[in-house]
């Protein structure tokens, strides 16, 4: 699936072995993108409705840049955190040295001042409610203003939504067909959609969901994720309570054993869900606006094809290229190989003569692969 790399060391041994074998990062990237070129449809372009595999122009490049930028941010955050920790250690060291060098301080007079100040503040606090009562009373006598109430309600809801600065808030679709074209141009909503609290994309076998989180959510323990075969719930911890970001029943079943989630610090919760059945979803949660699956790229990616089907695709691609070059195709090459063995066999009347494939007209159905 098109997705951002997860923060896991599961594949480190294999990747480290490749890196050690090729020697440097540049060659490692050559190997990686060479694999994408040879074994997937990553570099294939969808330029017309008849194209069966690949991506629209620019989408593959955006996927690479998006992944690079995501880990660049993580690296920058790690660097900034290291600098802060170093500065904090230096500050504490300086304070400790100053404390050891300074003579013992006498704090009796300071304590008296604090107590007096606290007493004065307490008196002021006691006077405030008494002074505020007439004002509150006068305000309560004024007739309510419906417009002001509506404006207040609107502002309150806007404040609550603003707690997550990166939420992809989206107005109701005025033109679903145009909106789906915009979704297709965004790797985060490719074959999916942008919803109020999350974005989702899909391929034939998997879903990818991004749920934005507040900027102060940087640790996995600040997030609560419950992935069930028929439901999904995502929440963040704020103080001693939970704030639910996404909760509902799924429109189709998922395989929980092959589904997982990770936190992109200060950005989003990234969920990778494995479909039970190979089908195109119209929505993630029940009751939400459905997309038109006729407007998405419904062709299967090469990466989702099994080995047997992959072999057939490779053979068809090979035959197409040979046909364009005017050369024998795979079925003809196989028959030519068998005929040449008989041609040169002991007792053959053609033995010793040069084998000429042009003597034979071989239909495509003559050979079973």
mmCIF file of C-alpha atoms in Angstrom:
data_model
loop_
_atom_site.group_PDB
_atom_site.id
_atom_site.type_symbol
_atom_site.label_atom_id
_atom_site.label_comp_id
_atom_site.label_asym_id
_atom_site.label_seq_id
_atom_site.Cartn_x
_atom_site.Cartn_y
_atom_site.Cartn_z
ATOM 1 C CA UNK A 1 0.000 0.000 0.000
ATOM 2 C CA UNK A 2 1.037 3.571 -0.409
ATOM 3 C CA UNK A 3 2.089 4.502 2.913
ATOM 4 C CA UNK A 4 4.472 6.320 5.123
ATOM 5 C CA UNK A 5 7.210 4.073 6.691
ATOM 6 C CA UNK A 6 6.436 2.940 10.219
ATOM 7 C CA UNK A 7 8.759 3.521 13.167
ATOM 8 C CA UNK A 8 9.801 -0.096 13.550
ATOM 9 C CA UNK A 9 13.016 -2.079 13.497
ATOM 10 C CA UNK A 10 11.314 -5.187 12.122
ATOM 11 C CA UNK A 11 13.074 -4.954 8.742
ATOM 12 C CA UNK A 12 16.376 -3.568 10.009
ATOM 13 C CA UNK A 13 18.372 -6.846 9.689
ATOM 14 C CA UNK A 14 17.426 -7.306 6.030
ATOM 15 C CA UNK A 15 17.941 -3.642 5.142
ATOM 16 C CA UNK A 16 21.223 -3.495 7.062
ATOM 17 C CA UNK A 17 22.451 -6.555 5.164
ATOM 18 C CA UNK A 18 21.697 -4.839 1.847
ATOM 19 C CA UNK A 19 23.386 -1.614 2.975
ATOM 20 C CA UNK A 20 26.515 -3.467 4.100
ATOM 21 C CA UNK A 21 26.600 -5.357 0.816
ATOM 22 C CA UNK A 22 26.329 -2.298 -1.477
ATOM 23 C CA UNK A 23 28.571 -0.124 0.704
ATOM 24 C CA UNK A 24 26.897 3.318 0.857
ATOM 25 C CA UNK A 25 23.561 5.143 0.959
ATOM 26 C CA UNK A 26 23.574 6.140 -2.711
ATOM 27 C CA UNK A 27 23.906 2.535 -3.898
ATOM 28 C CA UNK A 28 21.332 1.449 -1.328
ATOM 29 C CA UNK A 29 18.831 3.928 -2.795
ATOM 30 C CA UNK A 30 19.667 2.631 -6.285
ATOM 31 C CA UNK A 31 18.816 -0.893 -5.146
ATOM 32 C CA UNK A 32 15.598 0.245 -3.444
ATOM 33 C CA UNK A 33 14.234 2.291 -6.339
ATOM 34 C CA UNK A 34 15.441 -0.318 -8.814
ATOM 35 C CA UNK A 35 13.256 -2.837 -6.983
ATOM 36 C CA UNK A 36 10.276 -0.466 -7.231
ATOM 37 C CA UNK A 37 10.923 -0.090 -10.962
ATOM 38 C CA UNK A 38 11.321 -3.790 -11.726
ATOM 39 C CA UNK A 39 8.777 -5.402 -9.398
ATOM 40 C CA UNK A 40 6.012 -2.841 -8.830
ATOM 41 C CA UNK A 41 3.939 -0.308 -10.749
ATOM 42 C CA UNK A 42 5.529 2.599 -8.860
ATOM 43 C CA UNK A 43 6.948 4.185 -12.020
ATOM 44 C CA UNK A 44 4.025 3.423 -14.292
ATOM 45 C CA UNK A 45 1.900 6.444 -15.225
ATOM 46 C CA UNK A 46 -1.863 6.530 -15.555
ATOM 47 C CA UNK A 47 -2.191 8.840 -18.540
ATOM 48 C CA UNK A 48 -5.473 7.604 -20.021
ATOM 49 C CA UNK A 49 -8.641 5.760 -18.887
ATOM 50 C CA UNK A 50 -7.386 2.604 -20.592
ATOM 51 C CA UNK A 51 -4.255 2.346 -18.426
ATOM 52 C CA UNK A 52 -4.538 -0.546 -15.988
ATOM 53 C CA UNK A 53 -1.767 0.038 -13.442
ATOM 54 C CA UNK A 54 0.334 2.816 -11.983
ATOM 55 C CA UNK A 55 -0.226 6.290 -10.551
ATOM 56 C CA UNK A 56 -1.304 9.659 -11.963
ATOM 57 C CA UNK A 57 1.608 11.930 -12.951
ATOM 58 C CA UNK A 58 3.405 13.386 -9.928
ATOM 59 C CA UNK A 59 1.768 11.169 -7.274
ATOM 60 C CA UNK A 60 4.706 8.753 -6.891
ATOM 61 C CA UNK A 61 7.135 11.657 -6.490
ATOM 62 C CA UNK A 62 4.872 13.261 -3.874
ATOM 63 C CA UNK A 63 4.809 9.988 -1.933
ATOM 64 C CA UNK A 64 8.622 9.903 -1.815
ATOM 65 C CA UNK A 65 8.927 13.563 -0.803
ATOM 66 C CA UNK A 66 6.218 13.200 1.837
ATOM 67 C CA UNK A 67 7.988 10.254 3.431
ATOM 68 C CA UNK A 68 11.338 12.070 3.327
ATOM 69 C CA UNK A 69 9.848 15.194 4.927
ATOM 70 C CA UNK A 70 8.144 13.154 7.652
ATOM 71 C CA UNK A 71 11.398 11.594 8.815
ATOM 72 C CA UNK A 72 13.248 14.882 8.325
ATOM 73 C CA UNK A 73 10.871 16.397 10.890
ATOM 74 C CA UNK A 74 11.470 13.495 13.259
ATOM 75 C CA UNK A 75 15.254 13.934 12.909
ATOM 76 C CA UNK A 76 14.938 17.681 13.514
ATOM 77 C CA UNK A 77 12.844 17.054 16.626
ATOM 78 C CA UNK A 78 15.447 14.599 17.901
ATOM 79 C CA UNK A 79 18.188 17.195 17.344
ATOM 80 C CA UNK A 80 16.221 19.945 19.082
ATOM 81 C CA UNK A 81 15.471 17.652 22.002
ATOM 82 C CA UNK A 82 19.165 16.752 22.327
ATOM 83 C CA UNK A 83 20.100 20.447 22.323
ATOM 84 C CA UNK A 84 17.491 21.228 24.987
ATOM 85 C CA UNK A 85 18.671 18.363 27.160
ATOM 86 C CA UNK A 86 22.300 19.505 26.832
ATOM 87 C CA UNK A 87 21.348 23.080 27.734
ATOM 88 C CA UNK A 88 19.311 21.842 30.704
ATOM 89 C CA UNK A 89 22.230 19.752 31.976
ATOM 90 C CA UNK A 90 24.562 22.749 31.636
ATOM 91 C CA UNK A 91 22.106 25.028 33.448
ATOM 92 C CA UNK A 92 21.719 22.578 36.313
ATOM 93 C CA UNK A 93 25.479 22.167 36.537
ATOM 94 C CA UNK A 94 25.949 25.941 36.743
ATOM 95 C CA UNK A 95 23.238 26.240 39.405
ATOM 96 C CA UNK A 96 24.863 23.489 41.425
ATOM 97 C CA UNK A 97 28.239 25.195 41.214
ATOM 98 C CA UNK A 98 26.718 28.552 42.246
ATOM 99 C CA UNK A 99 24.877 26.925 45.146
ATOM 100 C CA UNK A 100 28.082 25.375 46.434
ATOM 101 C CA UNK A 101 30.024 28.630 46.100
ATOM 102 C CA UNK A 102 27.376 30.900 47.722
ATOM 103 C CA UNK A 103 27.253 31.402 51.575
ATOM 104 C CA UNK A 104 24.197 30.074 53.495
ATOM 105 C CA UNK A 105 21.225 32.398 52.993
ATOM 106 C CA UNK A 106 18.992 33.714 55.802
ATOM 107 C CA UNK A 107 15.388 33.528 54.686
ATOM 108 C CA UNK A 108 13.396 34.678 57.744
ATOM 109 C CA UNK A 109 12.643 38.185 56.418
ATOM 110 C CA UNK A 110 11.714 36.821 53.006
ATOM 111 C CA UNK A 111 9.250 34.389 54.544
ATOM 112 C CA UNK A 112 7.507 37.222 56.409
ATOM 113 C CA UNK A 113 7.143 39.212 53.208
ATOM 114 C CA UNK A 114 5.628 36.202 51.429
ATOM 115 C CA UNK A 115 3.105 35.668 54.196
ATOM 116 C CA UNK A 116 2.082 39.314 54.174
ATOM 117 C CA UNK A 117 1.739 39.291 50.410
ATOM 118 C CA UNK A 118 -0.354 36.138 50.568
ATOM 119 C CA UNK A 119 -2.610 37.719 53.181
ATOM 120 C CA UNK A 120 -3.112 40.797 51.023
ATOM 121 C CA UNK A 121 -3.952 38.615 47.993
ATOM 122 C CA UNK A 122 -6.478 36.637 50.054
ATOM 123 C CA UNK A 123 -8.241 39.832 51.068
ATOM 124 C CA UNK A 124 -8.399 40.946 47.437
ATOM 125 C CA UNK A 125 -9.798 37.554 46.379
ATOM 126 C CA UNK A 126 -12.521 37.817 49.032
ATOM 127 C CA UNK A 127 -13.483 41.296 47.852
ATOM 128 C CA UNK A 128 -13.738 40.386 44.145
ATOM 129 C CA UNK A 129 -16.943 38.280 44.257
ATOM 130 C CA UNK A 130 -18.705 40.974 46.315
ATOM 131 C CA UNK A 131 -17.854 43.629 43.755
ATOM 132 C CA UNK A 132 -18.877 41.410 40.848
ATOM 133 C CA UNK A 133 -22.376 40.587 42.180
ATOM 134 C CA UNK A 134 -24.098 43.825 41.105
ATOM 135 C CA UNK A 135 -22.594 43.528 37.636
ATOM 136 C CA UNK A 136 -23.747 39.925 37.277
ATOM 137 C CA UNK A 137 -27.176 40.879 38.558
ATOM 138 C CA UNK A 138 -27.483 43.744 36.100
ATOM 139 C CA UNK A 139 -26.414 41.520 33.275
ATOM 140 C CA UNK A 140 -28.973 38.877 34.152
ATOM 141 C CA UNK A 141 -31.754 41.461 33.915
ATOM 142 C CA UNK A 142 -30.911 42.279 30.295
ATOM 143 C CA UNK A 143 -32.962 40.353 27.677
ATOM 144 C CA UNK A 144 -31.048 37.603 25.914
ATOM 145 C CA UNK A 145 -29.679 38.318 22.457
ATOM 146 C CA UNK A 146 -30.322 35.327 20.132
ATOM 147 C CA UNK A 147 -27.717 36.498 17.637
ATOM 148 C CA UNK A 148 -25.115 36.791 20.374
ATOM 149 C CA UNK A 149 -25.979 33.287 21.624
ATOM 150 C CA UNK A 150 -25.593 31.813 18.170
ATOM 151 C CA UNK A 151 -22.302 33.644 17.714
ATOM 152 C CA UNK A 152 -21.119 32.410 21.098
ATOM 153 C CA UNK A 153 -22.043 28.833 20.269
ATOM 154 C CA UNK A 154 -20.212 29.097 16.977
ATOM 155 C CA UNK A 155 -17.101 30.506 18.622
ATOM 156 C CA UNK A 156 -17.133 27.793 21.270
ATOM 157 C CA UNK A 157 -17.324 25.000 18.737
ATOM 158 C CA UNK A 158 -14.559 26.636 16.727
ATOM 159 C CA UNK A 159 -12.340 26.787 19.796
ATOM 160 C CA UNK A 160 -12.864 23.135 20.545
ATOM 161 C CA UNK A 161 -12.047 22.152 16.963
ATOM 162 C CA UNK A 162 -8.987 24.391 16.982
ATOM 163 C CA UNK A 163 -7.305 22.267 19.643
ATOM 164 C CA UNK A 164 -5.987 20.059 16.848
ATOM 165 C CA UNK A 165 -4.337 22.498 14.499
ATOM 166 C CA UNK A 166 -3.636 19.949 11.764
ATOM 167 C CA UNK A 167 -7.196 18.621 11.397
ATOM 168 C CA UNK A 168 -8.169 18.438 7.696
ATOM 169 C CA UNK A 169 -11.552 20.147 8.244
ATOM 170 C CA UNK A 170 -13.659 19.860 5.107
ATOM 171 C CA UNK A 171 -16.932 21.450 4.122
ATOM 172 C CA UNK A 172 -19.773 19.410 2.700
ATOM 173 C CA UNK A 173 -19.075 18.439 -0.902
ATOM 174 C CA UNK A 174 -20.731 20.807 -3.358
ATOM 175 C CA UNK A 175 -19.561 18.711 -6.290
ATOM 176 C CA UNK A 176 -18.565 15.137 -5.268
ATOM 177 C CA UNK A 177 -16.990 14.422 -8.661
ATOM 178 C CA UNK A 178 -14.642 17.424 -8.430
ATOM 179 C CA UNK A 179 -13.862 16.615 -4.790
ATOM 180 C CA UNK A 180 -12.876 13.073 -5.722
ATOM 181 C CA UNK A 181 -10.483 14.455 -8.323
ATOM 182 C CA UNK A 182 -8.860 16.508 -5.552
ATOM 183 C CA UNK A 183 -8.707 13.427 -3.305
ATOM 184 C CA UNK A 184 -6.979 11.467 -6.088
ATOM 185 C CA UNK A 185 -4.295 14.156 -6.363
ATOM 186 C CA UNK A 186 -3.424 13.807 -2.651
ATOM 187 C CA UNK A 187 -1.435 10.715 -1.573
ATOM 188 C CA UNK A 188 -3.135 10.785 1.859
ATOM 189 C CA UNK A 189 -6.602 10.484 0.281
ATOM 190 C CA UNK A 190 -5.762 8.536 -2.897
ATOM 191 C CA UNK A 191 -8.737 6.255 -3.665
ATOM 192 C CA UNK A 192 -10.283 7.573 -0.435
ATOM 193 C CA UNK A 193 -11.385 10.921 0.966
ATOM 194 C CA UNK A 194 -10.729 13.789 3.382
ATOM 195 C CA UNK A 195 -13.135 13.805 6.296
ATOM 196 C CA UNK A 196 -13.623 16.188 9.230
ATOM 197 C CA UNK A 197 -11.395 14.331 11.697
ATOM 198 C CA UNK A 198 -9.244 12.157 9.441
ATOM 199 C CA UNK A 199 -8.094 11.328 5.924
ATOM 200 C CA UNK A 200 -8.062 7.856 4.400
ATOM 201 C CA UNK A 201 -6.693 6.115 1.332
ATOM 202 C CA UNK A 202 -6.855 2.536 0.097
ATOM 203 C CA UNK A 203 -5.615 -0.034 -2.340
ATOM 204 C CA UNK A 204 -7.124 -3.423 -3.141
ATOM 205 C CA UNK A 205 -6.032 -5.066 0.120
ATOM 206 C CA UNK A 206 -5.313 -2.335 2.679
ATOM 207 C CA UNK A 207 -6.503 0.937 4.181
ATOM 208 C CA UNK A 208 -4.405 3.805 5.523
ATOM 209 C CA UNK A 209 -5.991 6.310 7.915
ATOM 210 C CA UNK A 210 -4.423 9.488 9.315
ATOM 211 C CA UNK A 211 -6.027 11.018 12.407
ATOM 212 C CA UNK A 212 -4.519 14.447 13.296
ATOM 213 C CA UNK A 213 -3.502 14.965 16.942
ATOM 214 C CA UNK A 214 -2.621 18.092 18.974
ATOM 215 C CA UNK A 215 0.926 19.400 18.748
ATOM 216 C CA UNK A 216 1.696 18.332 22.342
ATOM 217 C CA UNK A 217 0.975 14.656 21.596
ATOM 218 C CA UNK A 218 4.471 13.282 21.028
ATOM 219 C CA UNK A 219 4.460 9.982 22.961
ATOM 220 C CA UNK A 220 2.637 6.764 22.226
ATOM 221 C CA UNK A 221 1.326 6.607 25.813
ATOM 222 C CA UNK A 222 -0.657 9.788 25.138
ATOM 223 C CA UNK A 223 -2.748 7.922 22.564
ATOM 224 C CA UNK A 224 -5.403 5.223 23.012
ATOM 225 C CA UNK A 225 -6.165 3.137 19.912
ATOM 226 C CA UNK A 226 -8.614 0.228 19.867
ATOM 227 C CA UNK A 227 -8.670 -1.748 16.601
ATOM 228 C CA UNK A 228 -11.411 -4.379 16.383
ATOM 229 C CA UNK A 229 -12.509 -6.426 13.391
ATOM 230 C CA UNK A 230 -15.719 -4.392 13.052
ATOM 231 C CA UNK A 231 -14.962 -1.141 14.886
ATOM 232 C CA UNK A 232 -12.275 1.490 15.433
ATOM 233 C CA UNK A 233 -11.617 4.012 18.206
ATOM 234 C CA UNK A 234 -8.853 6.629 18.507
ATOM 235 C CA UNK A 235 -8.502 8.978 21.499
ATOM 236 C CA UNK A 236 -5.866 11.162 23.152
ATOM 237 C CA UNK A 237 -5.254 11.736 26.852
ATOM 238 C CA UNK A 238 -5.746 15.326 28.014
ATOM 239 C CA UNK A 239 -5.062 15.737 31.702
ATOM 240 C CA UNK A 240 -7.027 13.006 33.413
ATOM 241 C CA UNK A 241 -9.621 12.548 30.687
ATOM 242 C CA UNK A 242 -9.875 11.180 27.156
ATOM 243 C CA UNK A 243 -10.797 13.115 24.035
ATOM 244 C CA UNK A 244 -12.173 10.878 21.299
ATOM 245 C CA UNK A 245 -10.943 11.765 17.807
ATOM 246 C CA UNK A 246 -12.492 8.890 15.851
ATOM 247 C CA UNK A 247 -15.004 6.254 16.933
ATOM 248 C CA UNK A 248 -17.484 4.049 15.059
ATOM 249 C CA UNK A 249 -18.292 0.784 13.330
ATOM 250 C CA UNK A 250 -16.403 -0.101 10.162
ATOM 251 C CA UNK A 251 -18.295 -0.601 6.911
ATOM 252 C CA UNK A 252 -16.379 -3.854 6.307
ATOM 253 C CA UNK A 253 -14.415 -6.305 8.441
ATOM 254 C CA UNK A 254 -10.638 -6.050 8.862
ATOM 255 C CA UNK A 255 -7.903 -8.492 9.830
ATOM 256 C CA UNK A 256 -6.705 -7.267 13.238
ATOM 257 C CA UNK A 257 -3.619 -9.525 13.241
ATOM 258 C CA UNK A 258 -2.203 -7.749 10.191
ATOM 259 C CA UNK A 259 -3.395 -4.267 11.200
ATOM 260 C CA UNK A 260 -1.250 -1.862 13.204
ATOM 261 C CA UNK A 261 -0.838 1.785 14.164
ATOM 262 C CA UNK A 262 1.942 4.252 14.928
ATOM 263 C CA UNK A 263 2.227 7.846 16.120
ATOM 264 C CA UNK A 264 3.811 10.548 13.985
ATOM 265 C CA UNK A 265 4.744 12.911 16.858
ATOM 266 C CA UNK A 266 2.759 16.173 16.981
ATOM 267 C CA UNK A 267 1.138 15.297 13.655
ATOM 268 C CA UNK A 268 -1.156 12.281 13.449
ATOM 269 C CA UNK A 269 -1.975 8.707 14.396
ATOM 270 C CA UNK A 270 -1.242 6.527 11.346
ATOM 271 C CA UNK A 271 -3.354 3.357 11.058
ATOM 272 C CA UNK A 272 -2.663 0.602 8.537
ATOM 273 C CA UNK A 273 -5.655 -1.730 8.314
ATOM 274 C CA UNK A 274 -5.717 -5.021 6.413
ATOM 275 C CA UNK A 275 -8.981 -5.823 4.625
ATOM 276 C CA UNK A 276 -10.587 -9.244 5.147
ATOM 277 C CA UNK A 277 -12.116 -9.271 1.672
ATOM 278 C CA UNK A 278 -10.473 -7.803 -1.415
ATOM 279 C CA UNK A 279 -12.878 -5.023 -2.339
ATOM 280 C CA UNK A 280 -13.047 -1.256 -2.686
ATOM 281 C CA UNK A 281 -14.530 0.549 0.331
ATOM 282 C CA UNK A 282 -16.959 3.432 -0.147
ATOM 283 C CA UNK A 283 -16.472 4.719 3.425
ATOM 284 C CA UNK A 284 -14.500 3.823 6.550
ATOM 285 C CA UNK A 285 -17.205 4.260 9.213
ATOM 286 C CA UNK A 286 -20.902 3.498 8.961
ATOM 287 C CA UNK A 287 -23.126 6.525 8.491
ATOM 288 C CA UNK A 288 -20.474 8.659 6.805
ATOM 289 C CA UNK A 289 -20.557 10.072 3.293
ATOM 290 C CA UNK A 290 -19.632 7.436 0.717
ATOM 291 C CA UNK A 291 -17.279 7.995 -2.189
ATOM 292 C CA UNK A 292 -18.060 6.974 -5.756
ATOM 293 C CA UNK A 293 -15.794 4.003 -6.426
ATOM 294 C CA UNK A 294 -16.327 4.543 -10.135
ATOM 295 C CA UNK A 295 -14.269 7.738 -9.834
ATOM 296 C CA UNK A 296 -11.193 6.112 -8.235
ATOM 297 C CA UNK A 297 -8.384 3.994 -9.685
ATOM 298 C CA UNK A 298 -9.826 0.503 -9.219
ATOM 299 C CA UNK A 299 -7.008 -1.340 -10.941
ATOM 300 C CA UNK A 300 -4.997 -3.703 -8.774
ATOM 301 C CA UNK A 301 -1.414 -2.755 -8.004
ATOM 302 C CA UNK A 302 1.316 -5.140 -9.128
ATOM 303 C CA UNK A 303 2.387 -5.359 -5.477
ATOM 304 C CA UNK A 304 -0.933 -7.034 -4.577
ATOM 305 C CA UNK A 305 -0.693 -9.707 -7.292
ATOM 306 C CA UNK A 306 0.408 -13.218 -6.275
ATOM 307 C CA UNK A 307 3.385 -14.991 -7.862
ATOM 308 C CA UNK A 308 1.356 -16.933 -10.416
ATOM 309 C CA UNK A 309 -0.520 -13.861 -11.647
ATOM 310 C CA UNK A 310 2.716 -11.875 -11.582
ATOM 311 C CA UNK A 311 4.315 -14.456 -13.893
ATOM 312 C CA UNK A 312 1.410 -14.111 -16.324
ATOM 313 C CA UNK A 313 1.747 -10.319 -16.316
ATOM 314 C CA UNK A 314 5.493 -10.592 -16.922
ATOM 315 C CA UNK A 315 4.908 -12.967 -19.828
ATOM 316 C CA UNK A 316 2.278 -10.689 -21.382
ATOM 317 C CA UNK A 317 4.600 -7.698 -21.045
ATOM 318 C CA UNK A 318 7.442 -9.681 -22.609
ATOM 319 C CA UNK A 319 5.224 -10.817 -25.500
ATOM 320 C CA UNK A 320 4.025 -7.266 -26.129
ATOM 321 C CA UNK A 321 7.578 -5.943 -26.357
ATOM 322 C CA UNK A 322 8.649 -8.817 -28.646
ATOM 323 C CA UNK A 323 5.658 -8.231 -30.890
ATOM 324 C CA UNK A 324 6.541 -4.544 -31.257
ATOM 325 C CA UNK A 325 10.084 -5.583 -32.239
ATOM 326 C CA UNK A 326 8.833 -8.178 -34.742
ATOM 327 C CA UNK A 327 10.460 -11.029 -32.817
ATOM 328 C CA UNK A 328 9.029 -14.427 -31.746
ATOM 329 C CA UNK A 329 6.834 -14.332 -28.661
ATOM 330 C CA UNK A 330 7.033 -16.662 -25.665
ATOM 331 C CA UNK A 331 4.706 -19.344 -27.076
ATOM 332 C CA UNK A 332 6.657 -19.385 -30.337
ATOM 333 C CA UNK A 333 10.015 -19.560 -28.549
ATOM 334 C CA UNK A 334 8.844 -22.560 -26.554
ATOM 335 C CA UNK A 335 7.659 -24.411 -29.662
ATOM 336 C CA UNK A 336 10.863 -23.500 -31.501
ATOM 337 C CA UNK A 337 12.882 -25.017 -28.666
ATOM 338 C CA UNK A 338 10.963 -28.305 -28.870
ATOM 339 C CA UNK A 339 11.123 -28.417 -32.665
ATOM 340 C CA UNK A 340 14.855 -27.776 -32.710
ATOM 341 C CA UNK A 341 15.434 -30.735 -30.381
ATOM 342 C CA UNK A 342 13.565 -32.959 -32.811
ATOM 343 C CA UNK A 343 15.245 -31.305 -35.779
ATOM 344 C CA UNK A 344 18.707 -32.314 -34.580
ATOM 345 C CA UNK A 345 17.665 -35.697 -33.094
ATOM 346 C CA UNK A 346 19.269 -38.917 -34.287
ATOM 347 C CA UNK A 347 17.445 -40.208 -37.373
ATOM 348 C CA UNK A 348 15.866 -36.861 -38.245
ATOM 349 C CA UNK A 349 15.878 -36.095 -41.985
ATOM 350 C CA UNK A 350 16.713 -32.468 -41.109
ATOM 351 C CA UNK A 351 19.785 -33.291 -39.019
ATOM 352 C CA UNK A 352 22.754 -31.218 -40.130
ATOM 353 C CA UNK A 353 20.601 -28.565 -41.754
ATOM 354 C CA UNK A 354 20.167 -25.120 -40.238
ATOM 355 C CA UNK A 355 16.989 -24.742 -38.208
ATOM 356 C CA UNK A 356 14.686 -22.085 -39.681
ATOM 357 C CA UNK A 357 11.858 -20.925 -37.356
ATOM 358 C CA UNK A 358 10.209 -19.023 -40.225
ATOM 359 C CA UNK A 359 9.087 -22.386 -41.641
ATOM 360 C CA UNK A 360 6.530 -22.738 -38.866
ATOM 361 C CA UNK A 361 3.381 -20.725 -38.173
ATOM 362 C CA UNK A 362 2.572 -21.248 -34.510
ATOM 363 C CA UNK A 363 -0.773 -19.965 -33.110
ATOM 364 C CA UNK A 364 -0.757 -18.561 -29.522
ATOM 365 C CA UNK A 365 -2.978 -21.390 -28.259
ATOM 366 C CA UNK A 366 -0.515 -24.066 -29.310
ATOM 367 C CA UNK A 367 1.315 -23.936 -25.983
ATOM 368 C CA UNK A 368 -0.106 -24.158 -22.461
ATOM 369 C CA UNK A 369 1.872 -22.192 -19.863
#
